Coordinates of C-alpha atoms in Angstrom, one line a residue:
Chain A
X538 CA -52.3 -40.2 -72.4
X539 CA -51.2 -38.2 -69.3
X540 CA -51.8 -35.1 -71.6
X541 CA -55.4 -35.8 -72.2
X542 CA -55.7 -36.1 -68.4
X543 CA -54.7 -33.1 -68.0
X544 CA -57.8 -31.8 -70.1
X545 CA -60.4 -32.7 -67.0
X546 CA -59.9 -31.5 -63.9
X547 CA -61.8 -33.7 -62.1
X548 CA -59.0 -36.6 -63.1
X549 CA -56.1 -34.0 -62.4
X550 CA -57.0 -34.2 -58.7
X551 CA -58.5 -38.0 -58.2
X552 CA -55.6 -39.5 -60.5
X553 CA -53.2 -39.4 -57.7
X554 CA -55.5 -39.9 -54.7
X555 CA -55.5 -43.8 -56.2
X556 CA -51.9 -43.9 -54.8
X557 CA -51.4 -44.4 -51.3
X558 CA -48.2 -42.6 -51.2
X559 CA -49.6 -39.3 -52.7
X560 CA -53.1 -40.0 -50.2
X561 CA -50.2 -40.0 -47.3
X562 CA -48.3 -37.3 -48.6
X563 CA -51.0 -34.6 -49.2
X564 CA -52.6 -35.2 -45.9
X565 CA -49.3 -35.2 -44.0
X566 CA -48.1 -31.8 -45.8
X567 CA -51.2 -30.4 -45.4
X568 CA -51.3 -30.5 -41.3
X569 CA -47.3 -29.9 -41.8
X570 CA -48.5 -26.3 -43.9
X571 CA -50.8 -25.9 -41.4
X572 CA -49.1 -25.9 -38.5
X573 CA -45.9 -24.1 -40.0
X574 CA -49.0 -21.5 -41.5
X575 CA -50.1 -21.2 -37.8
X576 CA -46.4 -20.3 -36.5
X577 CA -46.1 -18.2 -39.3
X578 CA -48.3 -15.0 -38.2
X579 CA -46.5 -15.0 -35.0
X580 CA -43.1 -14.9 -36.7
X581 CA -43.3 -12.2 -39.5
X582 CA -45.0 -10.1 -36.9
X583 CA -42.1 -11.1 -34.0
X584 CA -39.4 -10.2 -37.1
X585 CA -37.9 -13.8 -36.7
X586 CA -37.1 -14.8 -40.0
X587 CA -33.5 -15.1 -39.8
X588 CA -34.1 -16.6 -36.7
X589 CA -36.2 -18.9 -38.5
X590 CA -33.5 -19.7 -40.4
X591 CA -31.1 -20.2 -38.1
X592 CA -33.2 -22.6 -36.1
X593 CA -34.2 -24.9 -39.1
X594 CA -30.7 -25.2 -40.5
X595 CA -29.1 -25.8 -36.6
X596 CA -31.3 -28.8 -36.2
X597 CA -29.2 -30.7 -39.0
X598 CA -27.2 -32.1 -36.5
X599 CA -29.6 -33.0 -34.3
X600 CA -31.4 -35.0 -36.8
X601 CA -28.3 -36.7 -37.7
X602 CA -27.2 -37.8 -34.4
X603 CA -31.0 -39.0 -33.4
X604 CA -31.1 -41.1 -36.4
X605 CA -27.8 -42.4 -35.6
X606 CA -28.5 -43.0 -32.0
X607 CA -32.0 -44.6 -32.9
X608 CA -33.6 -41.9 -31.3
X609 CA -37.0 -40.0 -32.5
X610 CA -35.5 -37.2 -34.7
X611 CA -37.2 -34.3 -33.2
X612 CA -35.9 -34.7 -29.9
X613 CA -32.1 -34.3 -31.3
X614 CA -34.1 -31.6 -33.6
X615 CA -35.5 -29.5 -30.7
X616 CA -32.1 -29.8 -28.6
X617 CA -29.8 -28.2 -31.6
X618 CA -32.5 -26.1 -32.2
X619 CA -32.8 -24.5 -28.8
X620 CA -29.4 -25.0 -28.7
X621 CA -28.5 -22.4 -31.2
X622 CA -30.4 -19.9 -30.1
X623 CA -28.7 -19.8 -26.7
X624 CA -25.3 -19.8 -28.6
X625 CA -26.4 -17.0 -30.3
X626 CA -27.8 -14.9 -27.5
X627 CA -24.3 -16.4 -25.7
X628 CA -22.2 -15.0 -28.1
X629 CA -23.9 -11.7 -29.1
X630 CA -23.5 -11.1 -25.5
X631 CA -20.2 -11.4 -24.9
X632 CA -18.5 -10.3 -27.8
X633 CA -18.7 -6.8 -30.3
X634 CA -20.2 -8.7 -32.9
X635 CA -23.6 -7.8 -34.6
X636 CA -26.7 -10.0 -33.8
X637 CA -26.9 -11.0 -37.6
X638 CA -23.3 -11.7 -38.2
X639 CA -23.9 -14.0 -34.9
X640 CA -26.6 -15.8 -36.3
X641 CA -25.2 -16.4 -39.8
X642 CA -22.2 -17.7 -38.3
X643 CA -23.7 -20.0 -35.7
X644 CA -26.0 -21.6 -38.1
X645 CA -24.0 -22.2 -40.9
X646 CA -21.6 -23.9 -38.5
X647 CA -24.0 -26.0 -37.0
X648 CA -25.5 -26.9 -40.8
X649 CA -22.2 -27.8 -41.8
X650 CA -21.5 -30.0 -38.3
X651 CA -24.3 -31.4 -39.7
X652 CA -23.5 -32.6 -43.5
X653 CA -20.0 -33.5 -41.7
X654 CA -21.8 -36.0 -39.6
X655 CA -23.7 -37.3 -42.7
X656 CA -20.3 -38.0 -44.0
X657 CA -19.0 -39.6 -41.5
X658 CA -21.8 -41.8 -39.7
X659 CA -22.7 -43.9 -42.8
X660 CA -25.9 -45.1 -41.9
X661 CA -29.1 -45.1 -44.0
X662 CA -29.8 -41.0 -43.6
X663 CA -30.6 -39.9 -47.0
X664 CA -29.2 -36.5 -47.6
X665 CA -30.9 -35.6 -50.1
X666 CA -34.1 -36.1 -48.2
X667 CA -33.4 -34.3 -45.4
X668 CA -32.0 -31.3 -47.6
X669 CA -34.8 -31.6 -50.1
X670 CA -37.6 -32.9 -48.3
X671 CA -39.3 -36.5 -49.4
X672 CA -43.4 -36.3 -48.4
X673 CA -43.7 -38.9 -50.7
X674 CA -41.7 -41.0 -48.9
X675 CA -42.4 -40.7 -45.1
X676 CA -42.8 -43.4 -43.1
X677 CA -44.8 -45.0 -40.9
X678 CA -42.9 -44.1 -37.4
X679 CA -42.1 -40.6 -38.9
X680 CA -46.3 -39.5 -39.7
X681 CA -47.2 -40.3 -35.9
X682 CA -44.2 -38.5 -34.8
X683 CA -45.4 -35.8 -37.1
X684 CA -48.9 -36.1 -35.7
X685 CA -48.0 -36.2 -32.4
X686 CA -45.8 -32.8 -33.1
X687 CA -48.3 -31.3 -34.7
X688 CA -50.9 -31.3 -32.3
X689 CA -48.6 -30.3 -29.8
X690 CA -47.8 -26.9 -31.1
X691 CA -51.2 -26.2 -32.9
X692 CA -52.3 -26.9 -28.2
X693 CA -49.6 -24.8 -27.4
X694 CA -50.2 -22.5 -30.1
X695 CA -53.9 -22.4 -29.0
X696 CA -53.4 -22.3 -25.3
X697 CA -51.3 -19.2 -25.8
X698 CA -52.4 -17.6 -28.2
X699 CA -53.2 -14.4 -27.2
X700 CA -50.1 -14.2 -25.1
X701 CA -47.8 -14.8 -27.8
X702 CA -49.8 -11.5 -30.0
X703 CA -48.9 -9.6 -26.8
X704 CA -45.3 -11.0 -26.9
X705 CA -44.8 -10.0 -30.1
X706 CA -46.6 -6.8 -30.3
X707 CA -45.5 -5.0 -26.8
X708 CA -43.5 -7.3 -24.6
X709 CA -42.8 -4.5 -22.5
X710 CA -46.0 -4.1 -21.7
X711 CA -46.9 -7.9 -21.0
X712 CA -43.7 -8.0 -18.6
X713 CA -45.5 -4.5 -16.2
X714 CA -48.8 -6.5 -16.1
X715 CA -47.1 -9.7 -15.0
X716 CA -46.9 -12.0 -18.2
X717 CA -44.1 -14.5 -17.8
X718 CA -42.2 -13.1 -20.7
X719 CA -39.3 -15.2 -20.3
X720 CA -41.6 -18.1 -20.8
X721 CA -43.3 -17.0 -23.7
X722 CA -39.9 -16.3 -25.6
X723 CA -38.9 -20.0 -25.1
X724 CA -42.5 -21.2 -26.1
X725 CA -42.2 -19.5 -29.3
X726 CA -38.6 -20.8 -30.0
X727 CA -40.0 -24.6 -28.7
X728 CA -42.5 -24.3 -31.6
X729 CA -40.1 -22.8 -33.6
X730 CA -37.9 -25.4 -33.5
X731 CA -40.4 -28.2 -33.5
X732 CA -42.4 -26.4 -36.5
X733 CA -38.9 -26.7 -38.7
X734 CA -38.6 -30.4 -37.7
X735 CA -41.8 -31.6 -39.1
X736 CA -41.2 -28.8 -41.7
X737 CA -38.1 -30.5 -43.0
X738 CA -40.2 -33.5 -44.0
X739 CA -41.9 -31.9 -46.4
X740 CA -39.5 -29.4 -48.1
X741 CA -36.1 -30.3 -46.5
X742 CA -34.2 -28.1 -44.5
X743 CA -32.8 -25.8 -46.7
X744 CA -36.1 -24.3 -47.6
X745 CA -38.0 -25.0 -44.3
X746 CA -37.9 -21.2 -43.3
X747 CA -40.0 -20.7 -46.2
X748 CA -42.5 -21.9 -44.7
X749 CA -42.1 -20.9 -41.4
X750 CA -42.3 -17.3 -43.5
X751 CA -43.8 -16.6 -46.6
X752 CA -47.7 -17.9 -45.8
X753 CA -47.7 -15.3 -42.8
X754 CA -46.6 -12.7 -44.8
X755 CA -48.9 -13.0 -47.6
X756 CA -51.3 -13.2 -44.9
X757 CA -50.2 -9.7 -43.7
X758 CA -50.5 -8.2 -46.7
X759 CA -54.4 -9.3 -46.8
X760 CA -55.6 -8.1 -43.6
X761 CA -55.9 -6.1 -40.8
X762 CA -56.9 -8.1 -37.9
X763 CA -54.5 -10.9 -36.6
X764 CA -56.9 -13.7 -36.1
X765 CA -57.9 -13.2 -40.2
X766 CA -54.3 -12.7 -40.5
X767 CA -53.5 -16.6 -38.9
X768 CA -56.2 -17.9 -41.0
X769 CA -55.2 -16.7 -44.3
X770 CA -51.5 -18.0 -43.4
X771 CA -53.0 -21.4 -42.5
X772 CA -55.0 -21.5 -45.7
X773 CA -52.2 -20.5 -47.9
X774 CA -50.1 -22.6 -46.6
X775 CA -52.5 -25.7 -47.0
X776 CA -53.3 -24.9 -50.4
X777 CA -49.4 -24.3 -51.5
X778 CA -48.8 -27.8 -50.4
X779 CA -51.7 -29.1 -52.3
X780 CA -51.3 -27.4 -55.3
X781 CA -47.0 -28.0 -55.0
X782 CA -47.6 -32.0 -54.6
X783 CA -49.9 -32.3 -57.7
X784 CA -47.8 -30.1 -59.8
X785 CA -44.8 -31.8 -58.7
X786 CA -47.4 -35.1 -59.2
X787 CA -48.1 -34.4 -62.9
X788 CA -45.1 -32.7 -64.0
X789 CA -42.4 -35.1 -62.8
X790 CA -40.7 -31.9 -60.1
X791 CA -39.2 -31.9 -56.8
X792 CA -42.1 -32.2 -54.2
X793 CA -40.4 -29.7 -51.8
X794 CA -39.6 -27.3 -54.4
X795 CA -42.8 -27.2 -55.8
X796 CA -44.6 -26.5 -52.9
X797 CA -42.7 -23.7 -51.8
X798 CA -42.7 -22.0 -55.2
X799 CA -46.6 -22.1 -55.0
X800 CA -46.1 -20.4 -51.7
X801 CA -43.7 -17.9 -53.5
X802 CA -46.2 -17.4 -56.3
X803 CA -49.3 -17.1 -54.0
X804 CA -47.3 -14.0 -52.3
X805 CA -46.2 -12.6 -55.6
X806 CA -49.9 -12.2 -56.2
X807 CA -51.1 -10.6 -52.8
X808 CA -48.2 -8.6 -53.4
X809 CA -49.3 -7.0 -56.5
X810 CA -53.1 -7.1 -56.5
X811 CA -54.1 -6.8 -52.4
X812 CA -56.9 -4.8 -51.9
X813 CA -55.4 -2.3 -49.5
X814 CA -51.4 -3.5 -49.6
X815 CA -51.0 -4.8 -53.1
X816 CA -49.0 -2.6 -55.7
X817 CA -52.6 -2.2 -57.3
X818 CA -54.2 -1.6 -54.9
X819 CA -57.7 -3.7 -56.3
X820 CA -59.5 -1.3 -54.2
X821 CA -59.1 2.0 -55.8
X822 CA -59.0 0.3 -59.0
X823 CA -62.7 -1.3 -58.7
X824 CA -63.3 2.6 -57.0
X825 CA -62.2 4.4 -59.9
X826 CA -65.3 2.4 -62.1
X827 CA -67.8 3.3 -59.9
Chain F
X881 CA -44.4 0.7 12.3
X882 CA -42.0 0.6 9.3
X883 CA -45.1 -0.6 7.1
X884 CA -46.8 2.3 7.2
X885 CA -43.9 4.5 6.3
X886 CA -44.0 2.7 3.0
X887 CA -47.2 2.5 2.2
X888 CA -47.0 6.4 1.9
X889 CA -44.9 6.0 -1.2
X890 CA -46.3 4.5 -4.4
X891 CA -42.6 4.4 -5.6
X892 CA -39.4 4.3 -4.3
X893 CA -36.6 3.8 -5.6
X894 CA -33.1 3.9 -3.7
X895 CA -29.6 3.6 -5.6
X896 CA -30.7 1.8 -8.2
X897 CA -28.5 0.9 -11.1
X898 CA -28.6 -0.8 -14.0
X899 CA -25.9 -1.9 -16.7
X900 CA -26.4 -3.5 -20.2
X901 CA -23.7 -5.9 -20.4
X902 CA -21.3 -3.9 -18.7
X903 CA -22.2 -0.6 -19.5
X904 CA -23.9 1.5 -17.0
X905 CA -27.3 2.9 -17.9
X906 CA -28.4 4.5 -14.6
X907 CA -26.7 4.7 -11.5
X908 CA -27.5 5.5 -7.7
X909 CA -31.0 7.1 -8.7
X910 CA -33.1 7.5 -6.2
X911 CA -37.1 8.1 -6.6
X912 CA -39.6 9.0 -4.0
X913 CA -43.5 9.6 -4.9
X914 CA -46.4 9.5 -3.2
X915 CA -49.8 9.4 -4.1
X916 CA -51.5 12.1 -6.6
X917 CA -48.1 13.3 -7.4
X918 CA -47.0 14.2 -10.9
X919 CA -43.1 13.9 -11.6
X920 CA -41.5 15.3 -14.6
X921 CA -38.2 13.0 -15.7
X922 CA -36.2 15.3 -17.9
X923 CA -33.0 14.3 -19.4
X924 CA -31.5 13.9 -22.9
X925 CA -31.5 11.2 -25.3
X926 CA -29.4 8.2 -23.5
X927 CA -29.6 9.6 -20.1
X928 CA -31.5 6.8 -19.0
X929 CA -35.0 7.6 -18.9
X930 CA -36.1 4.8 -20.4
X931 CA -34.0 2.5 -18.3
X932 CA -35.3 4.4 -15.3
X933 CA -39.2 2.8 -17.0
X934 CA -37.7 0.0 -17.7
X935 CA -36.5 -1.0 -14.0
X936 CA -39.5 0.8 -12.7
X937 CA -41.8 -1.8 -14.5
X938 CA -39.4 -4.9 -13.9
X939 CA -38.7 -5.5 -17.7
X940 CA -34.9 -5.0 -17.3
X941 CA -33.3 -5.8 -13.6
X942 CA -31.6 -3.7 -11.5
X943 CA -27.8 -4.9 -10.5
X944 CA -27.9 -3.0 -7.5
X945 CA -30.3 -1.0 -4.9
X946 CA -33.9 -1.8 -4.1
X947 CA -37.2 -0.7 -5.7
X948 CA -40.4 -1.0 -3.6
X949 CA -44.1 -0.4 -5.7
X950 CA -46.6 0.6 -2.6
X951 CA -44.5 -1.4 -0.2
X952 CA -43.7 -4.1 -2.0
X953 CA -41.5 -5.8 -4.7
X954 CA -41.9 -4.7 -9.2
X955 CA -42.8 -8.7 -8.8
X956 CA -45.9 -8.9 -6.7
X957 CA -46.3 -4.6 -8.6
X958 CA -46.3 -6.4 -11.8
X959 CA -49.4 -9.0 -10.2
X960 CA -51.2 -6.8 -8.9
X961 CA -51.3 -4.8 -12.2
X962 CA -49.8 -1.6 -10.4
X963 CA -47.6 -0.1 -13.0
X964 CA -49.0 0.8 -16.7
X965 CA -46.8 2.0 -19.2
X966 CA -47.4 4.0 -22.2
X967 CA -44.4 3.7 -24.4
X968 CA -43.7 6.2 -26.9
X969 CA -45.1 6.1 -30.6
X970 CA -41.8 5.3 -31.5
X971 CA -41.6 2.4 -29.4
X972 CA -44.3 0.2 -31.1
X973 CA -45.4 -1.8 -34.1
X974 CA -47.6 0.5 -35.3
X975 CA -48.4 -1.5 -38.7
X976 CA -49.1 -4.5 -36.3
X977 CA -52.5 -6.0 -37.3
X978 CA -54.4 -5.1 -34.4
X979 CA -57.4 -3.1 -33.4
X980 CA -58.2 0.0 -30.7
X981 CA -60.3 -2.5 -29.2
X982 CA -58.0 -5.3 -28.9
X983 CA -55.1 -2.8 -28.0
X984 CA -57.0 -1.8 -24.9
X985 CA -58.1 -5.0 -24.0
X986 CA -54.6 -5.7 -23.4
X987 CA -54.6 -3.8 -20.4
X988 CA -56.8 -6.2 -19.0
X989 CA -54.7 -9.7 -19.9
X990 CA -53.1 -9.5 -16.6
X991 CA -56.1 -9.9 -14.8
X992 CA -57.8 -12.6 -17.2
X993 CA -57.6 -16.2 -17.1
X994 CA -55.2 -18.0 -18.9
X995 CA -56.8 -17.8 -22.1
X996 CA -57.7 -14.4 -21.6
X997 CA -61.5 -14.4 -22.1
X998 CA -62.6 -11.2 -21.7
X999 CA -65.5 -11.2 -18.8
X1000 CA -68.0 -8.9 -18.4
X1001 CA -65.9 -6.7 -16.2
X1002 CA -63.5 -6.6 -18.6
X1003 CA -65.5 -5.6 -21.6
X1004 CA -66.8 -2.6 -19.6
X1005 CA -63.3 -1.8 -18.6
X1006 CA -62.1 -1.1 -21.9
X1007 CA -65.3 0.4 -23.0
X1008 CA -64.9 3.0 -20.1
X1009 CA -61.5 3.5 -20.8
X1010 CA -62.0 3.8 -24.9
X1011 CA -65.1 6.6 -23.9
X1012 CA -62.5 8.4 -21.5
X1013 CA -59.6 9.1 -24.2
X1014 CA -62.6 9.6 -26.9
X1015 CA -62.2 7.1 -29.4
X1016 CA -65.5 5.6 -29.9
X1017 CA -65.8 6.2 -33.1
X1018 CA -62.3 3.9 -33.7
X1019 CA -63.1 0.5 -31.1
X1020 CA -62.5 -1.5 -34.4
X1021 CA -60.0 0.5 -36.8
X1022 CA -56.6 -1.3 -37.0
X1023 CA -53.9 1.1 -35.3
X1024 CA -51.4 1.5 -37.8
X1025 CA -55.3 4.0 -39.4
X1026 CA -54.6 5.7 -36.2
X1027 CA -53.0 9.0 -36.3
X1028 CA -50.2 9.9 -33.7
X1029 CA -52.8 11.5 -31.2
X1030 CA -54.9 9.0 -31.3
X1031 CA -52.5 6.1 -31.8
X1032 CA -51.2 8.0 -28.2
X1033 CA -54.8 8.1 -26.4
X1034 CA -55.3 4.0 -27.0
X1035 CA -52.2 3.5 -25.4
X1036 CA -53.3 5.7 -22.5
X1037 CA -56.6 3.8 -22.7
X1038 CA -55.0 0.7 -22.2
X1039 CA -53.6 1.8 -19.0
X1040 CA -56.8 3.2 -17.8
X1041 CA -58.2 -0.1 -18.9
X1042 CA -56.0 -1.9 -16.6
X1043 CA -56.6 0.2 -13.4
X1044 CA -53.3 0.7 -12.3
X1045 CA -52.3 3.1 -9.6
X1046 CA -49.2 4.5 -11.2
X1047 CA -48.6 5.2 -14.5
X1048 CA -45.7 5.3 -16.4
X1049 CA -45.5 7.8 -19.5
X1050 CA -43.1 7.9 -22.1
X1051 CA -43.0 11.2 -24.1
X1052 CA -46.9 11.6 -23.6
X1053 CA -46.9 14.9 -25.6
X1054 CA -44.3 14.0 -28.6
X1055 CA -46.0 13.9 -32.1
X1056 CA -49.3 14.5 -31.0
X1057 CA -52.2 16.8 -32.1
X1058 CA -53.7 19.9 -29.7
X1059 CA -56.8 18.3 -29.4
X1060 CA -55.0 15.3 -28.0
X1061 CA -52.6 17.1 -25.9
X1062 CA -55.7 19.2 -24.3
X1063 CA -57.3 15.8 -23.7
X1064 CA -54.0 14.0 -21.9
X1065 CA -53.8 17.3 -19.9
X1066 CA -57.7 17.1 -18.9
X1067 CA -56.9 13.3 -17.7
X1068 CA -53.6 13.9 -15.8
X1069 CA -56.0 16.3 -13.3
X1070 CA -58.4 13.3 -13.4
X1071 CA -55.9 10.8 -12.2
X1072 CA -54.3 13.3 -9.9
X1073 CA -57.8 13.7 -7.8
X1074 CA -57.8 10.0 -8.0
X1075 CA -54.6 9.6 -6.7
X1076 CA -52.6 7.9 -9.0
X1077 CA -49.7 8.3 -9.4
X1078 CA -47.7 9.6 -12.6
X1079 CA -44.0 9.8 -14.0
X1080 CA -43.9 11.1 -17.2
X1081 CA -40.6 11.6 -19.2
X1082 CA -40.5 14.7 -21.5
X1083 CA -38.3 17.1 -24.0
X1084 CA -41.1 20.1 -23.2
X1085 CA -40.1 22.4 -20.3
X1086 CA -43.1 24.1 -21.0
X1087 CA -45.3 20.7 -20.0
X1088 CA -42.8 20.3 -17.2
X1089 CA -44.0 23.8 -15.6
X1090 CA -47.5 22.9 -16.1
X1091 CA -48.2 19.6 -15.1
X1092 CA -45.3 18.2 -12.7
X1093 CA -45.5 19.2 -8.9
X1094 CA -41.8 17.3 -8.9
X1095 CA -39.7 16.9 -11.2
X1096 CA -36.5 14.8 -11.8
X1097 CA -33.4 15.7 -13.7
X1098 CA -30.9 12.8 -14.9
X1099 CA -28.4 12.4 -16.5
X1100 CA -27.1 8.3 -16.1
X1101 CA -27.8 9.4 -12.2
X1102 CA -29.9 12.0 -10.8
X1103 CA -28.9 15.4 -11.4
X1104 CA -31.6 17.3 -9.1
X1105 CA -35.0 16.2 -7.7
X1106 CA -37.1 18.2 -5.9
X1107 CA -40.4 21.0 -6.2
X1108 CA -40.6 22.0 -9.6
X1109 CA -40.5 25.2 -8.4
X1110 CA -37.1 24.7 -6.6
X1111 CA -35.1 22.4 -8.9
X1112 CA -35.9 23.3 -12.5
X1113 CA -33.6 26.2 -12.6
X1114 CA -31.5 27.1 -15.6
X1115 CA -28.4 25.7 -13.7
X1116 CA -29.9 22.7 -13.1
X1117 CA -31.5 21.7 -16.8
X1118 CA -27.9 23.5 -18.0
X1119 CA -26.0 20.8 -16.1
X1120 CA -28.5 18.2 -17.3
X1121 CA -28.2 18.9 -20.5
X1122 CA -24.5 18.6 -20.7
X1123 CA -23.5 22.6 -20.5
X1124 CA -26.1 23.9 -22.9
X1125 CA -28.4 26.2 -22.1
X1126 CA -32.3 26.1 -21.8
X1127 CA -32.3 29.0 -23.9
X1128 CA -30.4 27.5 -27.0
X1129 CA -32.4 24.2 -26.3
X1130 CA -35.9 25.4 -26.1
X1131 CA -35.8 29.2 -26.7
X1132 CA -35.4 32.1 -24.8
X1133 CA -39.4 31.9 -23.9
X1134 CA -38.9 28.6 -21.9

C-alpha cells in the first residue's frame, strides 16, 4: 500500500502531517534550519567551520551535566561552548602549537569528557539521540527552549546584522571606525554556540556543523550580494529539513542523516550547475544557444 | 597652554612598542605629523609597518608609550571616525559577496545608528566619495568583478566616505593600473590642500620622492625620520633595508 502512496504526491506530503509527531518535528526543524541557515552566511564567509566544529562537539559535556543537574541544556551547552573557544585561544597562545592542531585537540577532548560522563551518570540521556539527533522525539520542555533560542539569535542576528558582515569582511576596519569588535567576536561565538545546541536536536551533534555549514555555502556559490546570499542559506536549509524528514518519513532512514544528506545533495548541485560558480557554468551554456 | 601644542599634531606617537606574544614587533618609534603632511613609511617585509597601522588605528595595543590622534586617545580617534585605513589588496576578502556600494558605505557605519540605516547624509557621502575615485559606472558590481585598481579606489572611497582627517594607506600603489595610480596621486594633492593628514607605507622610492614631504624609515624601530630630502639617503634606505643597496633593490635609476 505505502508504494501506491508514493504514486500521488499530494499523499506523499499530507500522509505524515496526520501525525502529530511528524506536524512537531517538521515545524521545529524547520525554524532549527532556519536559524542554523541564518548563522550560516556569516560563518563560511568568517572561515569558521572548524570552529564550528569545535563548538558543537564541546557542548557534549555541557548537555550532559545540565541534564544531569536538571538544568535547561543549553545553558550547560553555551558554557562548554564558550568555554572551548577560550581554551583554545588560551592554549594557541601560550604554546608553539598550530591553531588547528589546538582546536582538534580541545574538541575531541571535551567530546570525549562528554561520552565519559554519559557513561558514568546513568540517567535517562539517550546517547544515541544526542549523537544522532531525535526531531521526532522532542519534547514538550525542549520545543519552547528551542523557540525561545531561536528567536534569540534570529534578534541578535537581526539587530547586528550588518555589524557582523563588517566583522567578517574587514574587522580592521570596523575596530578604526569604533565598532566594538571584541563584542561582535563573542556575539558571533554566543550564536554559535547556541545555534549548535538547538542544532543537535535535530541532527545530533556529530553532524550539527553541517548545518552550521553547508546551506551557507551553497548559498555562496549562488550569489553575489550577502543579503541574497542569507536568504538562499535560510531557504536551503528549510527545504533540506523538509525534504530529509519525509524521506527519512517514507523510507524508514535516520531523520538526522537524512536531512543533512539533502543539504549535501542540494550543494552537490549548486556546485556543478550554478550559473556563474557552478562547474557548468548554466550561464555560458544557455549563452552558447543563443 | 599644553593643549594647543597638541592640537598641532594630528599624530603622535612617542616610544611606542608593541609585541605579539612576546615577540617584539615595533619598538621605541616615535611619529610626529601635522596637518597636510604626507609621510612615506618605508621598510621591508616584517619591519613592522603594518603593526605601526595597526597601533595607529587601535586594532592591536601598544605594551608601552603613548599615542595621541589630534590631542587625544586611538579610543575617542576611533569615535570620532579620525583614522581611515586602506588595507592592502592582499589584506581583504576579495571574493566576499559584497558590492562597491555597500563597500563604501562602510565608511559611514561608525557614524550610523545601531542598525546602520543609511540617512540621507550618508547616501550622499558615499555617492560623493564613489564620484571622487570614478567608479560610477561600478556602485553595484560585487568586488571580487573589481580589478586591482579599482578594487584599490573603493577602498579609498570608503575612507573618503567616512571623512576622516588622517588616513592610513597600506601599499596604495602595489598591483594597480596607471590610470588608477594617476587618480590616487590627483587625490593625495586633494587631501593635502584639505589638510588631512596621510601615512602611506610603500616598496616604491620613486612614489616616496614624489609624494611624501616626510618620510619614515623602520626597521622593528625607527631607522631615520625627517625631510624627505634629508633622510632618504642611500645610507639611510641601505641600513633600512638590512645592508643592501637601493641600487640592487630598485635599480640604479632610483
Amino acid at each position: 500500500m505505502e508504494l501506491c502512496s508514493f504514486l500521488t504526491l499530494d499523499s506523499f506530503i499530507t500522509d505524515p502531517l496526520t501525525h502529530e509527531f511528524m506536524r512537531k518535528a517538521l515545524l521545529m526543524s524547520s525554524l532549527v534550519a532556519a536559524v542554523c541557515g541564518f548563522l550560516s552566511s556569516y560563518l563560511t564567509l568568517k572561515g569558521w567551520a572548524l570552529m564550528g566544529d569545535a563548538v558543537s562537539h564541546s557542548v557534549m559535556p555541557g548537555v550532559v551535566v545540565a541534564y544531569a543537574l536538571g538544568l535547561p541544556f543549553s545553558l550547560g551547552a553555551f558554557i562548554f561552548g564558550v568555554g572551548s573557544v577560550a581554551l583554545i585561544g588560551f592554549i594557541k597562545q601560550k604554546s608553539r602549537v598550530k591553531e588547528d592542531t589546538v582546536i582538534g585537540l580541545v574538541f575531541t577532548g571535551f567530546f570525549a569528557l562528554g561520552i565519559v560522563l554519559v557513561s558514568k551518570i546513568k540517567s535517562n540521556i539517550d546517547l544515541h539521540s544526542i549523537l544522532f539527533g531525535s526531531p521526532l522525539g522532542i519534547s514538550l520542555s525542549d520545543v519552547k527552549q528551542t523557540i525561545f533560542i531561536c528567536l534569540l539569535v534570529v534578534i541578535l542576528l537581526s539587530i547586528f546584522r550588518k555589524d557582523l558582515m563588517l566583522y567578517c569582511f574587514d574587522p580592521r576596519h570596523a575596530k578604526t571606525v569604533g565598532i566594538n569588535v571584541f563584542f561582535l567576536h563573542y556575539l558571533l561565538l554566543t550564536c554559535l554556540s547556541l545555534a549548535a545546541v538547538v542544532g543537535l536536536q535535530s541532527v545530533g551533534i556529530i553532524l550539527v556543523v553541517a548545518m552550521l555549514i553547508t546551506p551557507g555555502a551553497t548559498a555562496y556559490l549562488l550569489t553575489d550580494k550577502f543579503d541574497n546570499m542569507t536568504v538562499i542559506s535560510v531557504f536551503s536549509a528549510i527545504i533540506s529539513s523538509l525534504i530529509g524528514i519525509y524521506v527519512s518519513f517514507w523510507f524508514d532512514l535516520e531523520t538526522g542523516g537524512s536531512i543533512v544528506l539533502a543539504q549535501t545533495f542540494i550543494f552537490l548541485f549548486a556546485f556543478l550547475f550554478a550559473p556563474r560558480y557552478g562547474i557548468f557554468k548554466l550561464k555560458k551554456l544557455f549563452a552558447g544557444y543563443k | 597652554m599644553e593643549t594647543i601644542n597638541y592640537q598641532n599634531f594630528r599624530i603622535e606617537a612617542e616610544n611606542i612598542c608593541v609585541d605579539y606574544n612576546g615577540k617584539v614587533a615595533l619598538y621605541d618609534a616615535n611619529l610626529r605629523l601635522k596637518p597636510g603632511q604626507i609621510c612615506g613609511l618605508v621598510g621591508m617585509n616584517g619591519a613592522g609597518k603594518t603593526t605601526f597601522f595597526n597601533a595607529l588605528t587601535g586594532f592591536v595595543n601598544i605594551s608601552k608609550g603613548k599615542i595621541r590622534i589630534n590631542g587625544e586617545s586611538v579610543r575617542s580617534a576611533q569615535k570620532d571616525q579620525t583614522i581611515a585605513y586602506v588595507p592592502q589588496n592582499e589584506g581583504i576578502d576579495s571574493q566576499f559577496p559584497i558590492s562597491v556600494w555597500d563597500v563604501v558605505m562602510m565608511g559611514r557605519y561608525g557614524s550610523m545608528n545601531i542598525f546602520r540605516c543609511p540617512r540621507e547624509s550618508d547616501v550622499q557621502a558615499v555617492k560623493d566619495a564613489i564620484e571622487r575615485v570614478d567608479l560610477n559606472d561600478h556602485l553595484s558590481t560585487p568586488i571580487g568583478n573589481l580589478s586591482g585598481g579599482q578594487r584599490k579606489r573603493t577602498f579609498l572611497a570608503r575612507a573618503i566616505a567616512q571623512r576622516a582627517s588622517i588616513l592610513l594607506l597600506d601599499e596604495p600603489f602595489s598591483g594597480v593600473d596607471i590610470r588608477t595610480e594617476k587618480l590616487i596621486s590627483e587625490l593625495f594633492i586633494q587631501f593635502k590642500n584639505e589638510g588631512k593628514t596621510i601615512l602611506l607605507s610603500t616598496h616604491d622610492m620613486i612614489h616616496v620622492r614624489e609624494f611624501c614631504d616626510l618620510v619614515l624609515l623602520i626597521n622593528k624601530t625607527v631607522v631615520a625620520y625627517g625631510e624627505t630630502s634629508e633622510v632618504f639617503t642611500p645610507e639611510n634606505i641601505t641600513t633600512t633595508f638590512g645592508g643592501i643597496s637601493p641600487d640592487f633593490l630598485f635599480g640604479p635609476e632610483s
